CSV table of C-alpha atoms and ligand atoms in Angstrom, one decimal:
chain,number,residue,atom,x,y,z
A,1,MET,CA,44.2,51.1,56.9
A,2,SER,CA,45.9,47.8,55.9
A,3,GLU,CA,44.6,44.3,56.8
A,4,GLN,CA,46.4,43.0,60.0
A,5,ARG,CA,45.1,39.5,60.1
A,6,PRO,CA,46.9,37.0,57.8
A,7,GLN,CA,44.6,35.7,55.1
A,8,LEU,CA,43.6,32.0,55.4
A,9,GLU,CA,44.3,29.8,52.4
A,10,GLU,CA,40.6,29.2,52.1
A,11,GLU,CA,40.0,32.9,51.7
A,12,VAL,CA,42.7,33.3,49.1
A,13,GLY,CA,42.4,30.2,47.0
A,14,SER,CA,44.1,30.1,43.6
A,15,GLY,CA,41.2,31.2,41.5
A,16,PRO,CA,37.6,32.2,41.6
A,17,GLU,CA,36.3,28.6,41.8
A,18,THR,CA,38.8,27.1,44.3
A,19,ARG,CA,37.1,25.0,47.0
A,20,LEU,CA,39.8,23.5,49.4
A,21,ASP,CA,37.3,21.9,51.7
A,22,GLU,CA,35.0,20.1,49.2
A,23,PRO,CA,35.8,17.0,47.1
A,24,PRO,CA,36.3,17.5,43.4
A,25,LEU,CA,33.2,16.8,41.3
A,26,PHE,CA,33.1,14.9,38.1
A,27,LYS,CA,30.6,15.2,35.2
A,28,VAL,CA,29.1,11.8,34.2
A,29,LEU,CA,28.6,11.9,30.4
A,30,LEU,CA,26.4,9.6,28.3
A,31,LEU,CA,27.6,9.0,24.7
A,32,ASN,CA,25.4,8.6,21.6
A,33,ASP,CA,25.5,5.4,19.5
A,34,ASP,CA,23.3,4.1,16.7
A,35,TYR,CA,22.1,0.9,18.4
A,36,THR,CA,20.9,1.6,21.9
A,37,THR,CA,17.2,2.3,22.0
A,38,MET,CA,15.9,5.7,23.2
A,39,ASP,CA,13.6,3.9,25.7
A,40,PHE,CA,16.6,2.1,27.3
A,41,VAL,CA,18.5,5.4,27.6
A,42,VAL,CA,15.5,7.1,29.3
A,43,GLU,CA,15.2,4.1,31.7
A,44,VAL,CA,18.9,4.4,32.6
A,45,LEU,CA,18.5,8.2,33.2
A,46,LYS,CA,15.4,7.6,35.4
A,47,HIS,CA,16.7,4.7,37.4
A,48,ILE,CA,20.5,5.3,37.8
A,49,PHE,CA,20.5,9.1,37.7
A,50,HIS,CA,17.1,9.7,39.3
A,51,LYS,CA,15.9,12.0,36.6
A,52,SER,CA,12.2,12.8,36.1
A,53,ASP,CA,10.5,11.4,33.0
A,54,GLY,CA,10.6,14.8,31.3
A,55,ASP,CA,14.3,15.5,32.2
A,56,ALA,CA,15.3,11.9,31.1
A,57,HIS,CA,13.7,12.5,27.7
A,58,ARG,CA,15.3,15.9,27.3
A,59,ILE,CA,18.8,14.6,28.2
A,60,MET,CA,18.4,11.5,26.0
A,61,LEU,CA,17.4,13.7,23.0
A,62,ASN,CA,20.3,16.1,23.7
A,63,VAL,CA,22.7,13.1,23.6
A,64,HIS,CA,21.1,11.8,20.5
A,65,ARG,CA,21.4,15.1,18.7
A,66,ASN,CA,24.8,16.3,20.0
A,67,GLY,CA,26.7,13.1,20.5
A,68,PHE,CA,27.1,13.4,24.3
A,69,GLY,CA,25.4,15.0,27.3
A,70,VAL,CA,25.8,15.4,31.0
A,71,CYS,CA,23.7,13.1,33.3
A,72,GLY,CA,25.0,14.7,36.6
A,73,LEU,CA,27.8,16.0,38.7
A,74,TYR,CA,29.2,13.7,41.5
A,75,PRO,CA,32.2,13.0,43.7
A,76,ARG,CA,34.6,10.5,42.1
A,77,GLU,CA,33.4,7.3,43.7
A,78,ILE,CA,29.8,7.9,43.1
A,79,ALA,CA,30.5,8.8,39.4
A,80,GLU,CA,32.5,5.6,39.0
A,81,THR,CA,29.7,3.5,40.6
A,82,LYS,CA,27.1,5.0,38.3
A,83,ILE,CA,29.3,4.3,35.3
A,84,ASP,CA,29.7,0.7,36.4
A,85,MET,CA,25.9,0.4,36.8
A,86,VAL,CA,25.3,1.8,33.3
A,87,ASP,CA,28.0,-0.6,31.9
A,88,SER,CA,26.6,-3.7,33.5
A,89,LEU,CA,22.9,-2.9,32.7
A,90,SER,CA,23.8,-2.1,29.1
A,91,ARG,CA,25.9,-5.3,28.7
A,92,GLU,CA,23.1,-7.4,30.3
A,93,LYS,CA,20.6,-5.9,27.7
A,94,GLY,CA,23.0,-6.2,24.8
A,95,PHE,CA,23.4,-2.5,24.1
A,96,PRO,CA,26.7,-0.7,23.4
A,97,LEU,CA,25.8,2.4,25.5
A,98,LYS,CA,28.9,4.1,26.8
A,99,CYS,CA,29.2,6.3,29.8
A,100,THR,CA,32.3,8.3,30.9
A,101,MET,CA,33.4,11.0,33.4
A,102,GLU,CA,35.5,14.1,33.4
A,103,ARG,CA,36.7,16.5,36.1
A,104,ASP,CA,34.4,19.4,36.3
B,201,TYC,N1,20.9,7.3,18.9
B,201,TYC,C1,20.1,6.3,19.5
B,201,TYC,C2,19.0,5.9,18.5
B,201,TYC,O1,18.7,6.6,17.6
B,201,TYC,C3,19.5,6.7,20.8
B,201,TYC,C4,20.5,7.1,21.8
B,201,TYC,C5,20.4,8.2,22.6
B,201,TYC,C6,21.6,6.2,22.1
B,201,TYC,C7,21.3,8.5,23.6
B,201,TYC,C8,22.5,6.5,23.1
B,201,TYC,O2,23.3,7.9,24.8
B,201,TYC,C9,22.4,7.6,23.8
B,201,TYC,N2,18.3,4.8,18.8
């Protein structure tokens, strides 16, 4: 027997990961450089991204070895605020640490 009820857009979507009722999420990425200290990156991950000491060390080493790494997944405005916080703290301490975001 065929389906009588028209399908809602939420049920159909346009692909397996479509979420019409949730805001898009953005990956916040930390970039490696040769001058920022490992300790400072760990502090940034703990205080701005609320990582545990162990996770902060793991993420920092991943960025150090691979050139970049994900700090977290956030809605646009929260991602932008975290990037601004990393920028101002890094500038204040004289480090060139760069942080960016991309649509998940
Ligand atoms: N590569 C830096 C060093 O050897 C450490 C570092 C890690 C810098 C992660 C930035 O996002 C970064 N001191």
